[in-house]
PDB file of C-alpha atoms in Angstrom:
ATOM      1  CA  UNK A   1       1.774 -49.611 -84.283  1.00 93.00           C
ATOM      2  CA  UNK A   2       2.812 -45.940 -85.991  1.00 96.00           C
ATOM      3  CA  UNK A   3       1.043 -43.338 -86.198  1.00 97.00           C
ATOM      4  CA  UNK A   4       1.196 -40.147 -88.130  1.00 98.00           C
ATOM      5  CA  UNK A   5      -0.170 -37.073 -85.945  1.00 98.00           C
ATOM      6  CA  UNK A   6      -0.299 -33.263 -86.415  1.00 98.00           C
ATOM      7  CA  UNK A   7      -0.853 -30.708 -83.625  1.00 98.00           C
ATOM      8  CA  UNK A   8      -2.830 -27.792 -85.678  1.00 98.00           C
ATOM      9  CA  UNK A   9      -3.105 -24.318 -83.655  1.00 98.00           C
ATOM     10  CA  UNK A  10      -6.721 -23.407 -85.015  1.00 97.00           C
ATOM     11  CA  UNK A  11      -8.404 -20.290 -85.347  1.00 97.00           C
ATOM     12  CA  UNK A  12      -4.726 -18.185 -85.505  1.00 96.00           C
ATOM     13  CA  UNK A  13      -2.456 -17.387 -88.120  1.00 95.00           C
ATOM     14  CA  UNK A  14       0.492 -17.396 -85.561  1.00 96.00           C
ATOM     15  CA  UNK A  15       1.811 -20.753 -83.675  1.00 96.00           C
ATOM     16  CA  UNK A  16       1.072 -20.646 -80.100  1.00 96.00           C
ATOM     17  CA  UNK A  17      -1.963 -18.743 -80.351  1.00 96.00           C
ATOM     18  CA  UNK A  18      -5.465 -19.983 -81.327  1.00 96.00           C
ATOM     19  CA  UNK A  19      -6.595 -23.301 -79.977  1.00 97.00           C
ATOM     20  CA  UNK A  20      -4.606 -26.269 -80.856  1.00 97.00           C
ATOM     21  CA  UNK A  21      -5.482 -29.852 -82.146  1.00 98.00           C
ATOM     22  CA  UNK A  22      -4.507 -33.101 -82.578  1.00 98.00           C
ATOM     23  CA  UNK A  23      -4.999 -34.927 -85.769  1.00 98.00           C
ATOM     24  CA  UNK A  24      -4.787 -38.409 -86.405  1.00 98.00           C
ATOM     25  CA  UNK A  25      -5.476 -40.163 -90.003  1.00 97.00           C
ATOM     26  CA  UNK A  26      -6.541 -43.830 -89.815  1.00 95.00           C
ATOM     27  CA  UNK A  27      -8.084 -46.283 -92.985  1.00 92.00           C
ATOM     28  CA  UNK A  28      -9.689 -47.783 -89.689  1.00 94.00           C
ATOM     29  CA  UNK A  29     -11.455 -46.443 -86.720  1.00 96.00           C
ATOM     30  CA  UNK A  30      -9.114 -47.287 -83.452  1.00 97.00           C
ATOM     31  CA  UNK A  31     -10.707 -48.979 -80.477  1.00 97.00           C
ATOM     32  CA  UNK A  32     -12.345 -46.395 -78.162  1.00 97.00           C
ATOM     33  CA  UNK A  33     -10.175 -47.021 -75.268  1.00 98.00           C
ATOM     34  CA  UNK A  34      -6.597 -46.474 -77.233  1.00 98.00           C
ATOM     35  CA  UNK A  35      -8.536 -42.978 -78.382  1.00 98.00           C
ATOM     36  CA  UNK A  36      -9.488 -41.977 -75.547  1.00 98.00           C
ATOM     37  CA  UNK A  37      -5.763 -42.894 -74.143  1.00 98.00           C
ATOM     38  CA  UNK A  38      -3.600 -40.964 -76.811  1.00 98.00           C
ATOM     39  CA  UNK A  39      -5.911 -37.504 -76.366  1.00 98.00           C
ATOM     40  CA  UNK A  40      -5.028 -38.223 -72.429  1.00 97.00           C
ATOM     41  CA  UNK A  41      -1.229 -38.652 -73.865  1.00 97.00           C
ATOM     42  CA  UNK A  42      -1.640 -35.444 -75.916  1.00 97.00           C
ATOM     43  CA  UNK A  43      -3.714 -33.219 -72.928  1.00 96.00           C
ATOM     44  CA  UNK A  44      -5.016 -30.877 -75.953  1.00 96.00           C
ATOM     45  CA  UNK A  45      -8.473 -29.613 -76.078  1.00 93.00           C
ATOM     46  CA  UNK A  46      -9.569 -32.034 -78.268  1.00 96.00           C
ATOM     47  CA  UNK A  47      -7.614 -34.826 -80.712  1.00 98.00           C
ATOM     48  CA  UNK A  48      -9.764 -35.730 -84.113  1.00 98.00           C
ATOM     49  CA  UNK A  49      -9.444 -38.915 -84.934  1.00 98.00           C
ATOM     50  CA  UNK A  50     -10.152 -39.302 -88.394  1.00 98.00           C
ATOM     51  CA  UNK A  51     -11.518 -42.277 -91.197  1.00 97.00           C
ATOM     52  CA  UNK A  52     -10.967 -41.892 -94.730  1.00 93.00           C
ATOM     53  CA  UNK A  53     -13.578 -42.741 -96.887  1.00 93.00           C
ATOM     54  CA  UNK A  54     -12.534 -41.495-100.427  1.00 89.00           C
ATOM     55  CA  UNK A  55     -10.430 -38.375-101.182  1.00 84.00           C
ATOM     56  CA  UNK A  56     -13.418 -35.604 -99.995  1.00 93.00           C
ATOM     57  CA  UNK A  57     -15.235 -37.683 -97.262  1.00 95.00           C
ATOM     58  CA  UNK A  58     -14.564 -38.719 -93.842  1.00 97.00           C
ATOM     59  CA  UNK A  59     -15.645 -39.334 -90.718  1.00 97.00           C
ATOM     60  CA  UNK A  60     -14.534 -37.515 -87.706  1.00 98.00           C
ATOM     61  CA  UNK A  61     -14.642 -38.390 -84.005  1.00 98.00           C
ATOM     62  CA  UNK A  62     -12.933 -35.740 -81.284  1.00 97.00           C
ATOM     63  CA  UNK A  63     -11.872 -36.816 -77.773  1.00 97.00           C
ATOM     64  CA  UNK A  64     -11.082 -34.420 -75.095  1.00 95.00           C
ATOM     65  CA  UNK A  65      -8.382 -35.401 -71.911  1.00 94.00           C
ATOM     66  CA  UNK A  66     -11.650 -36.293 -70.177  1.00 93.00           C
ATOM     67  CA  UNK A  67     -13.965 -38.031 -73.054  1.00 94.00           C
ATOM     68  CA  UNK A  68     -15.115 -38.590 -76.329  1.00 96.00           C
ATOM     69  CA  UNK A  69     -16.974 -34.949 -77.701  1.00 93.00           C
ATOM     70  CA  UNK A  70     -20.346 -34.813 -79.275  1.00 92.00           C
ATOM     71  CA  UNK A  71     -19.198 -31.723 -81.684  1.00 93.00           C
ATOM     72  CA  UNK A  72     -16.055 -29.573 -81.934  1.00 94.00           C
ATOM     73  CA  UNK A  73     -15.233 -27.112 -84.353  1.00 94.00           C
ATOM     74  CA  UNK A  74     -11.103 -26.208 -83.943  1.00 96.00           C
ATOM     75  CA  UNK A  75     -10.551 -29.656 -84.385  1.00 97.00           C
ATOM     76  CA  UNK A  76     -12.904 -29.930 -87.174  1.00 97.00           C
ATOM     77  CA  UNK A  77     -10.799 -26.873 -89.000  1.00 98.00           C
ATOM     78  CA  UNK A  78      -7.416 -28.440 -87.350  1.00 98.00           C
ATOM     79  CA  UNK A  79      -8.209 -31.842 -89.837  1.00 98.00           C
ATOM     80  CA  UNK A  80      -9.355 -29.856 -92.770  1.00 97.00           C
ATOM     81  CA  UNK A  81      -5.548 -27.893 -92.330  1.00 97.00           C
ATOM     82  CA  UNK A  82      -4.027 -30.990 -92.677  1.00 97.00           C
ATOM     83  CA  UNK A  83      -6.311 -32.611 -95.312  1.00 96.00           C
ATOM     84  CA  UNK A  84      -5.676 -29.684 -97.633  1.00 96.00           C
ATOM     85  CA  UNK A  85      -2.444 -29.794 -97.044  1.00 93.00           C
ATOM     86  CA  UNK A  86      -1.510 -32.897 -98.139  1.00 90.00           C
ATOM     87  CA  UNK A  87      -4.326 -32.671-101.129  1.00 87.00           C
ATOM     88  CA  UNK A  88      -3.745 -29.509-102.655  1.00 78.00           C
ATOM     89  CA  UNK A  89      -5.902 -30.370-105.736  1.00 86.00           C
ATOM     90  CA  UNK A  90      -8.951 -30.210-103.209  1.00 91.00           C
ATOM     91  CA  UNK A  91     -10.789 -27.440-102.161  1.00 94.00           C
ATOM     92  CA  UNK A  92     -13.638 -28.858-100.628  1.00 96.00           C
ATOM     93  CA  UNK A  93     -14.364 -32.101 -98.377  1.00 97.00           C
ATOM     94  CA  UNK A  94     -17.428 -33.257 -96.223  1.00 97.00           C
ATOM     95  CA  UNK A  95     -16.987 -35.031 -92.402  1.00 97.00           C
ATOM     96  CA  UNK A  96     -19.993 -37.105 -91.274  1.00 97.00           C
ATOM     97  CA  UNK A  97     -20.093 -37.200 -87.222  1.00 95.00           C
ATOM     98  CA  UNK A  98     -22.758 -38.781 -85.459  1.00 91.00           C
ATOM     99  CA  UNK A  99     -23.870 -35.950 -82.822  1.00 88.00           C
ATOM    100  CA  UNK A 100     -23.987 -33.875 -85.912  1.00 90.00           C
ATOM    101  CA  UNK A 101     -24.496 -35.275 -89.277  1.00 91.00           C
ATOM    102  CA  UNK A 102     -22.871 -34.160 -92.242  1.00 93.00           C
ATOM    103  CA  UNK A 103     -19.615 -30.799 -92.043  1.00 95.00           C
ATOM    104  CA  UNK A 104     -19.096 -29.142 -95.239  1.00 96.00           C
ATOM    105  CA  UNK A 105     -15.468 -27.697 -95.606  1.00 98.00           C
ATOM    106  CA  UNK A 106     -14.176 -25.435 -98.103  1.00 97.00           C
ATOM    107  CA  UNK A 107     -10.457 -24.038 -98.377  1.00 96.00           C
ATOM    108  CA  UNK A 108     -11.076 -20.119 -98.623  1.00 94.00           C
ATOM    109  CA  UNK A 109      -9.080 -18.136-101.531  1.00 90.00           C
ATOM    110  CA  UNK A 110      -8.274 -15.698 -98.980  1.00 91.00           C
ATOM    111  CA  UNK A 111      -6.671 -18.449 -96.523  1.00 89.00           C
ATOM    112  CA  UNK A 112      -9.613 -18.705 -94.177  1.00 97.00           C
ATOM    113  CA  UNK A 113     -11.103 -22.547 -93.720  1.00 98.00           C
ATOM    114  CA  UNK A 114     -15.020 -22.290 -94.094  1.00 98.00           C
ATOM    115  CA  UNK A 115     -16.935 -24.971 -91.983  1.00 97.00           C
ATOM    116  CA  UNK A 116     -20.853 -25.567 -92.639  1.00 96.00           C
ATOM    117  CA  UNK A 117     -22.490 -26.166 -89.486  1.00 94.00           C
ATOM    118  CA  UNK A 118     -25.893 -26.981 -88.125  1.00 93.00           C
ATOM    119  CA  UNK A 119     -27.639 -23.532 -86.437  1.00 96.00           C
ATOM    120  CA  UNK A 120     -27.755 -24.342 -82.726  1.00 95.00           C
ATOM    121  CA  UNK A 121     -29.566 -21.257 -81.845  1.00 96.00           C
ATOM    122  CA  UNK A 122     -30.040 -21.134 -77.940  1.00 98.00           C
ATOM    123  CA  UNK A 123     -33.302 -20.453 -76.155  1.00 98.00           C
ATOM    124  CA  UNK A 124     -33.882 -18.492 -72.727  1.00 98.00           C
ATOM    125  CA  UNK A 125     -33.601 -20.326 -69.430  1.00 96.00           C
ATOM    126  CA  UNK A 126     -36.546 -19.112 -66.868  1.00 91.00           C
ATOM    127  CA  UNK A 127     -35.289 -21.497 -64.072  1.00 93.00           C
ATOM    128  CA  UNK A 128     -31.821 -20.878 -63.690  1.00 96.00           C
ATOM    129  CA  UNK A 129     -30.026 -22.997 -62.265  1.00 97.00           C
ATOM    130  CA  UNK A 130     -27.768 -21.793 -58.928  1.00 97.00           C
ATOM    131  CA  UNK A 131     -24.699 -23.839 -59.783  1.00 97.00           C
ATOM    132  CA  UNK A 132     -24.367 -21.375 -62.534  1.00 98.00           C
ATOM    133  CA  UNK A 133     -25.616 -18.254 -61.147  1.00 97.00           C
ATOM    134  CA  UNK A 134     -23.123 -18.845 -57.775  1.00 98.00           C
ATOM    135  CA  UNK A 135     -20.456 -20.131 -60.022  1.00 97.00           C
ATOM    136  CA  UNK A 136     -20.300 -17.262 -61.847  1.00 98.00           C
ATOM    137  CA  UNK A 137     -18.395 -13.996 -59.869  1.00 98.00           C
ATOM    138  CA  UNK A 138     -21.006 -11.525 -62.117  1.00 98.00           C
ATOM    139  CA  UNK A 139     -24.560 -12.136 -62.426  1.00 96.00           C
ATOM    140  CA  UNK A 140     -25.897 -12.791 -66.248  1.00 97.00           C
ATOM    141  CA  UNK A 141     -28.358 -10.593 -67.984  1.00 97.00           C
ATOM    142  CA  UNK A 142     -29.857 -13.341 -69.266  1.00 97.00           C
ATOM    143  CA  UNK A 143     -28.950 -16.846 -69.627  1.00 98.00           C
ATOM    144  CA  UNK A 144     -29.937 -19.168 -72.492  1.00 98.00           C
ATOM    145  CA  UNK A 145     -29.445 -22.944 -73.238  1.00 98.00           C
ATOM    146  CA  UNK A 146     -28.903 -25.103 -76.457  1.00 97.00           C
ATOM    147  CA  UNK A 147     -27.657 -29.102 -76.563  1.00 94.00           C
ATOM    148  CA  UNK A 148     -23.808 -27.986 -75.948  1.00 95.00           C
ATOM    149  CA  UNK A 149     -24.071 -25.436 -73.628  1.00 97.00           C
ATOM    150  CA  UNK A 150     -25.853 -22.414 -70.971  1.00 98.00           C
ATOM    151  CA  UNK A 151     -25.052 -19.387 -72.532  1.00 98.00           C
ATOM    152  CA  UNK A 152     -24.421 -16.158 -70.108  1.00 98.00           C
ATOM    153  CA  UNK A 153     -25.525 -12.965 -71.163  1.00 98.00           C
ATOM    154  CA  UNK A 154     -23.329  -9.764 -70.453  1.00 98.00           C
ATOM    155  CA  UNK A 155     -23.891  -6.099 -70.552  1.00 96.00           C
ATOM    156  CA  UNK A 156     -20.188  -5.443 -71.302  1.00 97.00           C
ATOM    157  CA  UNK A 157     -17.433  -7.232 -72.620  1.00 96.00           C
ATOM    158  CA  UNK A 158     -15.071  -6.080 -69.600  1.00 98.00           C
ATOM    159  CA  UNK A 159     -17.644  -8.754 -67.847  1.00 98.00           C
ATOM    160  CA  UNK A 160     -16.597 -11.432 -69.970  1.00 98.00           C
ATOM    161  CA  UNK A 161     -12.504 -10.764 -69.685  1.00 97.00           C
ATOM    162  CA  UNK A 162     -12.776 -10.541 -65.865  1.00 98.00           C
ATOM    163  CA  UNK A 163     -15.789 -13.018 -64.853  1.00 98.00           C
ATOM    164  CA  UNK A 164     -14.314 -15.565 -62.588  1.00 97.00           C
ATOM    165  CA  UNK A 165     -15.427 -19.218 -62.598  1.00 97.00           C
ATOM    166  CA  UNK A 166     -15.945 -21.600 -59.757  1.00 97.00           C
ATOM    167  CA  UNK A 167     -15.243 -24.919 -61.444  1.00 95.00           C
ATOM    168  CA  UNK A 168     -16.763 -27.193 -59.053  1.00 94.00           C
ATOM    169  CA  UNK A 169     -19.712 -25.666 -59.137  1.00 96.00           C
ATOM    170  CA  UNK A 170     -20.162 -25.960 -62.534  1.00 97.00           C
ATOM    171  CA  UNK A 171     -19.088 -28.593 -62.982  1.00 95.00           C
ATOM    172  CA  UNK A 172     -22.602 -29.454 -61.360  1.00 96.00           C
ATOM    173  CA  UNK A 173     -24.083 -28.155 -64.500  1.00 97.00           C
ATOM    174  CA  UNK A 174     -23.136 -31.242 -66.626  1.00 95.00           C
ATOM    175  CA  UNK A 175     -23.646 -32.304 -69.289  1.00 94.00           C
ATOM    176  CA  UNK A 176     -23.845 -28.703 -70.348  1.00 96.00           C
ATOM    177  CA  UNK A 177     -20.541 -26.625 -70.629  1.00 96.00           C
ATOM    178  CA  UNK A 178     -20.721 -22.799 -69.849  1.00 97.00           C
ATOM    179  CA  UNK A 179     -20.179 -19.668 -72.514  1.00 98.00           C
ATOM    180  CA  UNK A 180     -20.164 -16.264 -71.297  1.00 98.00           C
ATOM    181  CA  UNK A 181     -20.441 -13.187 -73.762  1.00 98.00           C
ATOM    182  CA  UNK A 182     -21.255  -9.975 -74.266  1.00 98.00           C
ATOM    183  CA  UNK A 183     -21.537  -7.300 -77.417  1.00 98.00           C
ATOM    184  CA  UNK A 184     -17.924  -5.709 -77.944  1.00 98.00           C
ATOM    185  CA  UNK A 185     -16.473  -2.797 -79.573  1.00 96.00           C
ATOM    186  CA  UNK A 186     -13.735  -3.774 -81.630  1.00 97.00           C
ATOM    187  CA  UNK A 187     -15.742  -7.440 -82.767  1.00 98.00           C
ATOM    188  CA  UNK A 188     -19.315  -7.551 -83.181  1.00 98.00           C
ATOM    189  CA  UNK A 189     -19.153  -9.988 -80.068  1.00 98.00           C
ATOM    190  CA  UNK A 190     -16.733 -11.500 -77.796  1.00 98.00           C
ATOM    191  CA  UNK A 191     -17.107 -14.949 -75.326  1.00 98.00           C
ATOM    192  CA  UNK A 192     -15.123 -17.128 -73.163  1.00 98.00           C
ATOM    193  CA  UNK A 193     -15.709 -21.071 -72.909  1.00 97.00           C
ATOM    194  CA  UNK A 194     -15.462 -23.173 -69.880  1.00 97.00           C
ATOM    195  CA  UNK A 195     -16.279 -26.910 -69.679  1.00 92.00           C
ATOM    196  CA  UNK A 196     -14.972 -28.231 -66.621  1.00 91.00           C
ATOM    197  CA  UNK A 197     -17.540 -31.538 -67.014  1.00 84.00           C
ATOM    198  CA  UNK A 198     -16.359 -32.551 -70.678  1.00 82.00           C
ATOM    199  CA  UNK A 199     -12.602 -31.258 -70.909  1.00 79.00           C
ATOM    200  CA  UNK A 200     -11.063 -28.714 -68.619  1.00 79.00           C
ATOM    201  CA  UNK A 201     -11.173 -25.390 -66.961  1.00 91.00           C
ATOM    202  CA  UNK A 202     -11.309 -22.881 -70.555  1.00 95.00           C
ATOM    203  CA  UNK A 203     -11.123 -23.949 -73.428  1.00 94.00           C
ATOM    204  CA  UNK A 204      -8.989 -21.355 -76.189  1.00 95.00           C
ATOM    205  CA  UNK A 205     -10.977 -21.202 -78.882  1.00 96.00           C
ATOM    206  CA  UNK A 206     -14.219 -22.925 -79.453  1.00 95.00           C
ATOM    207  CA  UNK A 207     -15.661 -23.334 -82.589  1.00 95.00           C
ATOM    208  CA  UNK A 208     -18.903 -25.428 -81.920  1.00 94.00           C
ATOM    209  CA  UNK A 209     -20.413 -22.716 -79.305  1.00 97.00           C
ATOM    210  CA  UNK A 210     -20.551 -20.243 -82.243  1.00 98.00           C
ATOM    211  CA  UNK A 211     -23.485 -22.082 -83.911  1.00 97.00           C
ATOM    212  CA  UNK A 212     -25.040 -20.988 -81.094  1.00 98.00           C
ATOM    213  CA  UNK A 213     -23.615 -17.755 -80.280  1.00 98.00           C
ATOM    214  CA  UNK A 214     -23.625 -16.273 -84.104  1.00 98.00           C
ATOM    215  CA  UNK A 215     -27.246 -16.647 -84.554  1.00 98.00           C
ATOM    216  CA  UNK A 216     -28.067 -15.197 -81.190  1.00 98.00           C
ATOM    217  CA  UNK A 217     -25.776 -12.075 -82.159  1.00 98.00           C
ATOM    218  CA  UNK A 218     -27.181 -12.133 -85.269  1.00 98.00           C
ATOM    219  CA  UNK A 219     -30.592 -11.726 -84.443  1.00 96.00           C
ATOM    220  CA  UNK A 220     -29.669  -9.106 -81.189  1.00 97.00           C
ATOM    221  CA  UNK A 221     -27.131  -6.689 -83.945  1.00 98.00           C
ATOM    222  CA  UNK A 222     -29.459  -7.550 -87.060  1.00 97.00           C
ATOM    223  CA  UNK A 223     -26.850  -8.541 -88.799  1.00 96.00           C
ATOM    224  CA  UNK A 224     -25.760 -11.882 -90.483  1.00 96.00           C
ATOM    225  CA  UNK A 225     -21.709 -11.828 -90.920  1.00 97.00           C
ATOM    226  CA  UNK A 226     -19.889 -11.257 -87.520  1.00 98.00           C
ATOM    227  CA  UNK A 227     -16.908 -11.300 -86.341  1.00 98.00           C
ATOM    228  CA  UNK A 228     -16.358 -12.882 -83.018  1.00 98.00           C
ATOM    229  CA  UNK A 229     -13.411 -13.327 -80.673  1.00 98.00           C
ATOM    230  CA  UNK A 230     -12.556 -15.885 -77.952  1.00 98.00           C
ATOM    231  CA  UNK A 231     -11.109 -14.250 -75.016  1.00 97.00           C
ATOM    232  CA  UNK A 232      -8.788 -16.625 -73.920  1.00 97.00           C
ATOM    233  CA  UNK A 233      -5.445 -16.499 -72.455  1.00 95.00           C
ATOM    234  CA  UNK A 234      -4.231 -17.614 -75.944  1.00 96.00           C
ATOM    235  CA  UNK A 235      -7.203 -15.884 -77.819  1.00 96.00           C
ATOM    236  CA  UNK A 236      -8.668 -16.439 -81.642  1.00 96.00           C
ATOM    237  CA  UNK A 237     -10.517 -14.579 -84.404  1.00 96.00           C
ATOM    238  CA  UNK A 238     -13.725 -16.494 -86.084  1.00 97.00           C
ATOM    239  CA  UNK A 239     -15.730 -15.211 -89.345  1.00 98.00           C
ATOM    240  CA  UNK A 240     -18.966 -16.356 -88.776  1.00 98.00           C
ATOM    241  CA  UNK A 241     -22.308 -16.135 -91.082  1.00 98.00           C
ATOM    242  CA  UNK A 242     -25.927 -17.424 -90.636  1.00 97.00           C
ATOM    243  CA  UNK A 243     -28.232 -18.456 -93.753  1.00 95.00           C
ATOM    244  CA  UNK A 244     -31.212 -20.125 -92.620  1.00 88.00           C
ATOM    245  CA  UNK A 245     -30.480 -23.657 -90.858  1.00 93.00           C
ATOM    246  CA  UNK A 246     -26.755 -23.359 -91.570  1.00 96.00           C
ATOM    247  CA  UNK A 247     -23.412 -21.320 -89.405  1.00 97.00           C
ATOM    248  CA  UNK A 248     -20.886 -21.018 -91.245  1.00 98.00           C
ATOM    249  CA  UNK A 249     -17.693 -20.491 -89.135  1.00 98.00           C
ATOM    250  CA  UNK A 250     -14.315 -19.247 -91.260  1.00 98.00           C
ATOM    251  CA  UNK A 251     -10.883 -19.588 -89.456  1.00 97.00           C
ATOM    252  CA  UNK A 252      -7.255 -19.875 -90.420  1.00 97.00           C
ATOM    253  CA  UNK A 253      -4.650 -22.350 -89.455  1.00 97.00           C
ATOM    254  CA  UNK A 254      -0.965 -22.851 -89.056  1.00 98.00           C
ATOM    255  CA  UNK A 255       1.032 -26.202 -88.325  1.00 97.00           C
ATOM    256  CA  UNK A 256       2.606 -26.774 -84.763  1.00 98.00           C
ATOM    257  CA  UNK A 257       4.053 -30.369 -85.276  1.00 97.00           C
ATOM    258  CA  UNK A 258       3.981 -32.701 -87.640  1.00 97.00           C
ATOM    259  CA  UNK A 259       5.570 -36.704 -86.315  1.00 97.00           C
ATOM    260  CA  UNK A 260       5.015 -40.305 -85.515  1.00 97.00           C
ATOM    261  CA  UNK A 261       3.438 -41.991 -82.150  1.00 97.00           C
ATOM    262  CA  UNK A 262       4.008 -45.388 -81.050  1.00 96.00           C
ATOM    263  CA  UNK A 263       0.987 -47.069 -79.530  1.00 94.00           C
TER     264      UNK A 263
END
């Protein structure tokens, strides 16, 4: 069986930065097993696998290397790339995942992808746990939770950039991966992503973690646009902006590869 896949750098408007993506089209869902086998093949963040319904709905499923992803946002903006792409009459489509219910997507005039996503605001931690305080080289200011992730708290962004993880110790933390950031002067806020439990050791560019982080910004700067960046290695640039029970994240996108897989 033939495939067609793209490999989407998200969150960039230059190839080989950003966070790139996997996308896969099917009219049929593929078993989980061959899934989960071609985003080991690929060893990307996350491949979207992805089931037409009509022209402007689909469903979307995301596997990581390691396994199959609740919620992920580059890959969520790497399908819409493609999508549009090859639909240029659209300019909006909706995704349905399970973890998540229903992603609104709307192709930007000014070249940014929009993505509606549910407000994951994080709450304080009292008890924190010591796999994350000793697998953390700085100590948090204050460390909060939500269903993705423990979110550590910095009083400056040079914490974030230099912070060093010690994976197998949180790797203890699972299910929950680990964001640490801190206010910053050139963005309104600045994090770094690592989920050693659910993919790897950083992840480039994470979209899903800023449902939680933009409304905790928000509420901290008293402001409701931001502009964020991911600290990575590779780095990327997200619009983000809060309005009531909905995050919306804005990113561009440029295409890496675009082929065939035999499987």
């Amino acid at each position: 069986m033939e495939l067609k896949i793209n490999v989407i750098d998200a969150f960039t408007d230059a190839t080989f930065k950003g966070n790139p993506a996997a996308v896969i089209i099917t009219e049929n869902w593929l078993s989980v097993e061959l899934m989960q086998s071609i985003a080991v093949e690929n060893n990307l963040s996350e491949t979207a696998f992805v089931k037409k319904i009509d022209s402007q709905h689909y469903e979307i499923r995301w596997f990581s290397p390691i396994t199959e992803i609740e919620f992920c946002g580059h890959a969520t903006l790497a399908a819409s790339f493609v999508i549009f792409a090859k639909s240029n009459h659209l300019k909006s489509i909706d995704f349905f995942a399970k973890a998540v219910g229903n992603l609104s997507v709307t192709e930007m005039d000014n070249g940014y992808i929009q993505m509606s996503f549910p407000n994951r605001q994080p709450k304080v931690v009292d008890d924190i746990p010591l796999a994350l305080l000793n697998g953390l080289s700085i100590k948090p200011v204050e460390v909060l939770l939500n269903d993705q992730a423990y979110f550590v708290v910095y009083e400056q962004e040079a914490d974030v950039k230099n912070v060093m993880p010690d994976i197998e110790l949180l790797k203890q933390l699972a299910p929950f991966d680990i964001v640490v950031t801190a206010k910053s002067s050139e963005y309104d806020f600045i994090s770094r992503y690592f989920w050693p439990a659910n993919g790897g050791y950083e992840d480039p560019v994470t979209g899903s973690i800023h449902s939680g982080l933009a409304p905790y910004w928000a509420s901290k700067l008293n402001k409701s646009e931001l502009i964020a960046y991911q600290a990575s290695k590779r780095g990327g640039k997200l619009i983000c902006s809060i309005k009531g029970n909905k995050v919306y994240i804005s990113g561009k996108a440029v295409q890496y590869l675009e082929g065939k897989i035999t499987v």
